XYZ file of C-alpha atoms in Angstrom:
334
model
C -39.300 -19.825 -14.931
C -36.494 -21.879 -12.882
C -38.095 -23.730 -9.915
C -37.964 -22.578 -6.350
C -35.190 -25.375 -5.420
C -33.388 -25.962 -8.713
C -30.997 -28.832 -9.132
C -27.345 -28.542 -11.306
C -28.262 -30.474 -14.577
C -24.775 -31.334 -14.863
C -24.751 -33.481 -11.591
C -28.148 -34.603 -12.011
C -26.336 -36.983 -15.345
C -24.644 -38.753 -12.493
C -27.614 -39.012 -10.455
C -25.952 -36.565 -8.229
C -28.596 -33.831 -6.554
C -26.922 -30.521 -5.796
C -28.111 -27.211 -5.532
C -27.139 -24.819 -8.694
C -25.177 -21.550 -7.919
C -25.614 -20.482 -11.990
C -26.962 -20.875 -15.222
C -26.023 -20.724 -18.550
C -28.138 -19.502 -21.193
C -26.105 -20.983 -24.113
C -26.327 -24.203 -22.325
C -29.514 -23.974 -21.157
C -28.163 -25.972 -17.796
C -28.225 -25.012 -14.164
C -24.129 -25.507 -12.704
C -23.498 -25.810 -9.284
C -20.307 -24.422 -8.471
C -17.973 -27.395 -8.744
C -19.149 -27.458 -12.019
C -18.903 -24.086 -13.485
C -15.059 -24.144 -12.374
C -15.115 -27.300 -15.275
C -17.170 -25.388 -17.414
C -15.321 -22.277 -17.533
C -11.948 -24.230 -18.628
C -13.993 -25.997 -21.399
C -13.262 -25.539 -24.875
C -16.587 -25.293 -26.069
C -17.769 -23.651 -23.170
C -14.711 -21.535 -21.902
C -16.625 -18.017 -23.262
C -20.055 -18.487 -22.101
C -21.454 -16.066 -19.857
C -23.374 -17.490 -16.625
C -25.841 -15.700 -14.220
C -26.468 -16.120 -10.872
C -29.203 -18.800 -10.500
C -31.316 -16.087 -8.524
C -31.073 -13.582 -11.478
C -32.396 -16.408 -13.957
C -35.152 -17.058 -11.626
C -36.140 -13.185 -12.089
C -36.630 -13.515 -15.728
C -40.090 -13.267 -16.686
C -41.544 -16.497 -17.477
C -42.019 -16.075 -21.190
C -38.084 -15.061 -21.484
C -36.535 -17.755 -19.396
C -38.797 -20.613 -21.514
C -36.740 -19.166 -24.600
C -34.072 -21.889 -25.636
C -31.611 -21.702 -28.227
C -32.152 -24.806 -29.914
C -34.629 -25.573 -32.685
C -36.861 -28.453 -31.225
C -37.726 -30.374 -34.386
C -34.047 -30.965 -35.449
C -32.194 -30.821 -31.840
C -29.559 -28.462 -33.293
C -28.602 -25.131 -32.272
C -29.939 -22.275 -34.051
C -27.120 -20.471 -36.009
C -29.098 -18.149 -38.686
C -31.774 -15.852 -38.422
C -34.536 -15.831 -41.323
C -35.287 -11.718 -41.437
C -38.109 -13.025 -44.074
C -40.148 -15.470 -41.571
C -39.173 -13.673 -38.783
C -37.698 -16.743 -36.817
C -34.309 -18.704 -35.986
C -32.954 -21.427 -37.595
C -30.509 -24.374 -37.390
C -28.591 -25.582 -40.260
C -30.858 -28.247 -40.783
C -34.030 -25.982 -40.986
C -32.404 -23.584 -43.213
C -31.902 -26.356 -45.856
C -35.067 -27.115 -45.618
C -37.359 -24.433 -45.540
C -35.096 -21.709 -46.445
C -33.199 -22.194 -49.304
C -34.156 -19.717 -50.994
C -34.734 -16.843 -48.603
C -32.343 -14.326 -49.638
C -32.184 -12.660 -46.147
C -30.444 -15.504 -44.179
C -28.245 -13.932 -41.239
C -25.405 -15.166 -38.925
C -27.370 -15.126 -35.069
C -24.792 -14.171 -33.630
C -24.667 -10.934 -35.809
C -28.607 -10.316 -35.201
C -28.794 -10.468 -31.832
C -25.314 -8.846 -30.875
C -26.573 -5.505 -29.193
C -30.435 -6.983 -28.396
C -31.253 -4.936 -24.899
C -29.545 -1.578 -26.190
C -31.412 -1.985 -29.914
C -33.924 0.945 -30.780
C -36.198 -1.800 -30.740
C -35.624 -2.432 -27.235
C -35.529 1.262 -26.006
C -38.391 1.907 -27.901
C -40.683 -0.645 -25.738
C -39.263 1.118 -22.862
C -40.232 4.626 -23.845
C -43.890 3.344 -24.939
C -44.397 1.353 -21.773
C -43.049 4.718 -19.536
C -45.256 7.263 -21.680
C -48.577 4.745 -21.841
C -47.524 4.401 -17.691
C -47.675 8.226 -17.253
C -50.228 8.838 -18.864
C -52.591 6.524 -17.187
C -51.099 8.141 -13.898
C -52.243 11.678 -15.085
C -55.166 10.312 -15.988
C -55.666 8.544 -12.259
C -55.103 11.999 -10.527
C -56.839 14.103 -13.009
C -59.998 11.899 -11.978
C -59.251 11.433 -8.096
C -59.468 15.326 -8.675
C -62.782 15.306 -10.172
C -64.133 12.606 -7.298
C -62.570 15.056 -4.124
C -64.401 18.187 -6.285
C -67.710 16.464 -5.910
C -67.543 17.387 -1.701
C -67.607 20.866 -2.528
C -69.211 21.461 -5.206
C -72.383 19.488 -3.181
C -71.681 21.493 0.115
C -72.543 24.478 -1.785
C -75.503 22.887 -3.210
C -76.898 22.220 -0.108
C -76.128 26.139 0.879
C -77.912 27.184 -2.166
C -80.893 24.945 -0.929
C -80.604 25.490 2.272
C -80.863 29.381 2.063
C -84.111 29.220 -0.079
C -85.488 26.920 2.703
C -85.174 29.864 5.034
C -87.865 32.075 3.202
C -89.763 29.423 2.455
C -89.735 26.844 4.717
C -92.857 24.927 5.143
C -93.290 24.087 0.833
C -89.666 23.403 0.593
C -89.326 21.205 3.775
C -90.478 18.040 0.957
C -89.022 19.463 -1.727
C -85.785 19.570 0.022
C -85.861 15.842 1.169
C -86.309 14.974 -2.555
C -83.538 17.354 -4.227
C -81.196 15.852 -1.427
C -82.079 12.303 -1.978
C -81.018 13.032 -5.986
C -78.127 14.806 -5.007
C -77.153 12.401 -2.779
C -77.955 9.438 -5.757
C -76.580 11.580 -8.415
C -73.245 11.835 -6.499
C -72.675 7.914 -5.931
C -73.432 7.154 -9.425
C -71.041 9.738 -10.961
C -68.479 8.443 -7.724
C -69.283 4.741 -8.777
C -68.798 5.565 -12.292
C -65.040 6.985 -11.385
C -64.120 4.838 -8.959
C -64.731 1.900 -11.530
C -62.899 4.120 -14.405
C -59.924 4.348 -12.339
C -59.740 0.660 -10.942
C -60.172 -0.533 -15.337
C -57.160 2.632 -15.630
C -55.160 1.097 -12.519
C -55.497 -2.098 -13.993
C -54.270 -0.817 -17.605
C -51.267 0.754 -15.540
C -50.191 -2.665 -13.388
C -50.151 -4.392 -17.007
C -47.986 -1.735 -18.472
C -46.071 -1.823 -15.308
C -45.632 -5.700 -15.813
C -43.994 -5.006 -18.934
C -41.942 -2.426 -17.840
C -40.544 -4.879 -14.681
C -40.011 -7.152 -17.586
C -38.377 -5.280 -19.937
C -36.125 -4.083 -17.258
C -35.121 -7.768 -15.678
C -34.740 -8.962 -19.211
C -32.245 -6.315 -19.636
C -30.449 -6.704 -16.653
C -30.368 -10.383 -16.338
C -31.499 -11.950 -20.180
C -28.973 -12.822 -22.894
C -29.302 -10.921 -26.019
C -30.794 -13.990 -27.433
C -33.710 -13.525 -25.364
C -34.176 -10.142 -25.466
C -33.957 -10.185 -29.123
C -36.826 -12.681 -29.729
C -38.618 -11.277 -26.389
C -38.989 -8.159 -28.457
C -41.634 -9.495 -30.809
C -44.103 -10.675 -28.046
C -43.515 -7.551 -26.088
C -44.616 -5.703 -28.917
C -47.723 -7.419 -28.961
C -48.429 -6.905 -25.672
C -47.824 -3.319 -25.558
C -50.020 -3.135 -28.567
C -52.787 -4.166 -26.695
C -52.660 -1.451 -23.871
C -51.425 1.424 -26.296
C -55.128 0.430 -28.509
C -57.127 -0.039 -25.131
C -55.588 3.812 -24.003
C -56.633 4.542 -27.409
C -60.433 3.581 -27.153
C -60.339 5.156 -24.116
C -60.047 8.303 -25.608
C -63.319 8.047 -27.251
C -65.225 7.121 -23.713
C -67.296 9.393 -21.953
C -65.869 8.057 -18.561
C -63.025 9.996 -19.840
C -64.637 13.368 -19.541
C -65.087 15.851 -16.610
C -67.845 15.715 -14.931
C -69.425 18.567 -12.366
C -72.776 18.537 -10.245
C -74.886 21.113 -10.474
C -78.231 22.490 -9.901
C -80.512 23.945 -12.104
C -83.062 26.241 -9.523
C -86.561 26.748 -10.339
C -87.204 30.525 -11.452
C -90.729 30.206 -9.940
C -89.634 29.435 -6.537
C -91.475 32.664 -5.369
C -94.799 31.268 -6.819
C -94.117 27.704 -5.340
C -97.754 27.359 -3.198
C -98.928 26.784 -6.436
C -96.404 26.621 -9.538
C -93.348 24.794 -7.814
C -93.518 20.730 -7.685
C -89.287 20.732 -7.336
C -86.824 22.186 -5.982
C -84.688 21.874 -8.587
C -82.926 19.257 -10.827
C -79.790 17.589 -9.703
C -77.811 17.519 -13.318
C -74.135 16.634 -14.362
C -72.168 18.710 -16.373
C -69.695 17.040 -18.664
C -67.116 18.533 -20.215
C -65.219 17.024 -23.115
C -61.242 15.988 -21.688
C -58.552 16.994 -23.895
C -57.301 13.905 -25.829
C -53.792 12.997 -24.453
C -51.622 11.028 -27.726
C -49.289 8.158 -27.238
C -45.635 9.846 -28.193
C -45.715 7.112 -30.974
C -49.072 9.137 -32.005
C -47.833 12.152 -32.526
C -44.332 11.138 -34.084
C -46.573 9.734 -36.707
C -48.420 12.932 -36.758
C -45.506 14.605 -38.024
C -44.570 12.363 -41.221
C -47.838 12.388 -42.203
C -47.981 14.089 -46.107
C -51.027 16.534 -46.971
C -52.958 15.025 -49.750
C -54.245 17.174 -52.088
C -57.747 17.966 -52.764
C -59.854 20.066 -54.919
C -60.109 22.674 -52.155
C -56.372 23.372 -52.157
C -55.065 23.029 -55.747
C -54.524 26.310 -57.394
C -54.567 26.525 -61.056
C -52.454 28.901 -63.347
C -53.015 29.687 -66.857
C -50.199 28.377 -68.910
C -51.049 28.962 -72.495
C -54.850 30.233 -73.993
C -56.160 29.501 -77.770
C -59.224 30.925 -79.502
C -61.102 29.387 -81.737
C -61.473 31.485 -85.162
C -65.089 32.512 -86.061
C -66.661 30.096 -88.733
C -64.729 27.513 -87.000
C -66.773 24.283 -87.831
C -68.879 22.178 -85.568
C -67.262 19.474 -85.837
C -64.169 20.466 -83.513
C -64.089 18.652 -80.441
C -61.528 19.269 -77.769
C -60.513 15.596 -76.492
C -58.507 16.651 -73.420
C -57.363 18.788 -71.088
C -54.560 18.108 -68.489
C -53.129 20.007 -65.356
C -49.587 19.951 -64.128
């Protein structure tokens, strides 16, 4: 990322410190304003497209460290090698791609970068893997406010049995309430730490969506284009993490309950509890990634043994007396 202060490159040749007002990505320089005026009347540079030196600095780091020069030849990268995935000067492509047969112009590649499929298809992964960590958020701040009520009318339950019999249960009562009261804070602690490991999943997705939308406001196509590939990457990582998450029993619903003893009436002798404090968890629906269930729908259905249906084409019979020694060598289906 540009620094807090930065300098114009152009002045800094003349040992000249002035603030920049732009920068240009083709040039990879900061330009103070004196300076762009002789830049835009520049052959060379007359059709290059500054920024506003506070827009560069709200590139994300990784996008403004892209530079369009290859750094083992000091040229500037004209072709794009669809084979190795990479840019290339002239120099590189006579040297390590001669024979790749998928040599592009840059220009061409990258023309269009931010409104690519590519591009909008980050978006759309990073809003839907967003959303549905949000869902996910409420559905369990749900669950935790639940807990209140569902133990309120625990403690009627227990409370009403206390009434007929009082002087047993007055113990018994202490130690159902101390489990409910346990139970509660570990199913509580168990949520709250699911949702601070789901708001944590969200913030990164939400990084990449502040990225992706900076880089498309304020990046050159260049940037965008080869920003793409790490992007992809990193969305990778939180679409497989919401992925295992789908298999974790954090992820389903969970209820207190109580079990009551059915010999309560006997307890002088029979009853040693009050009951058992006891979570019921029910399995959460599994929520797919959109790029889950697009993939759902291409999918082909293999066939098996269970679903292929024979029909009788043609039938022979073999004449009595027939020898022995006839052997049927194959059979084939269509």
């Amino acid at each position: 990322m540009a620094s807090s202060v930065p300098i114009c490159d152009i002045c800094m040749t003349d040992n000249i410190t002035k603030s920049a007002s732009v920068w240009c990505s083709e040039c990879e320089e900061a330009i103070c304003n004196k300076c762009e005026r002789q830049h835009g009347r520049m052959g060379l540079s007359k059709n290059h497209k500054p920024i506003p030196i506070k827009d560069y600095q709200k590139l994300p780091s990784s996008v403004a460290a892209i530079i369009q020069k290859c750094m083992r030849h000091n040229l500037k990268f004209d072709f794009y090698c669809v084979i190795h995935n990479e840019p290339c000067c002239v120099s590189c492509v006579s040297e390590e791609h001669g024979i790749c047969q998928k040599l592009k112009p840059l220009s061409e590649v990258v023309e269009g970068a931010k409104s690519s499929a590519a591009f909008a298809d980050l978006e759309d992964r990073a809003k839907d893997i967003s959303a549905l960590i949000g869902n996910l958020i409420t559905e369990k701040q749900n669950n935790r406010a639940s807990f209140g009520v569902q133990k309120n009318k625990i403690i009627s339950e227990v409370q009403n049995i206390r009434a007929a019999i009082n002087d047993h249960l007055i113990k018994l009562e202490k130690d159902l309430l101390d489990k409910l009261d346990n139970m509660e804070k570990k199913q509580i602690g168990n949520i709250d730490s699911f949702i601070k490991k789901l708001s944590e999943m969200r913030t990164k997705v939400e990084n990449i969506s502040g990225d992706l939308e900076k880089t498309k406001r304020h990046a050159s196509n260049f940037q965008a284009f080869l920003g793409i590939h790490e992007w992809n990457k990193r969305i990778e990582i939180e679409e497989k993490d919401w992925m295992s998450l789908q298999t974790d029993q954090k992820m389903n619903h969970c209820d207190i309950y109580i079990k009551c003893s059915p010999t309560l009436m006997k307890f002088e002798k029979d009853v040693t509890e009050l009951g058992k404090i006891e979570v019921n968890s029910s399995s959460s629906k599994k929520t797919l990634l959109k790029k889950e269930k697009q993939g759902q729908i291409y999918v082909p259905i293999s066939n098996t043994v269970d679903n292929i249906k024979l029909t009788n084409i043609r039938s022979f019979y073999m004449a009595d007396g027939t020898s022995n020694k006839t052997l049927i060598t194959e059979i084939c289906y269509c």
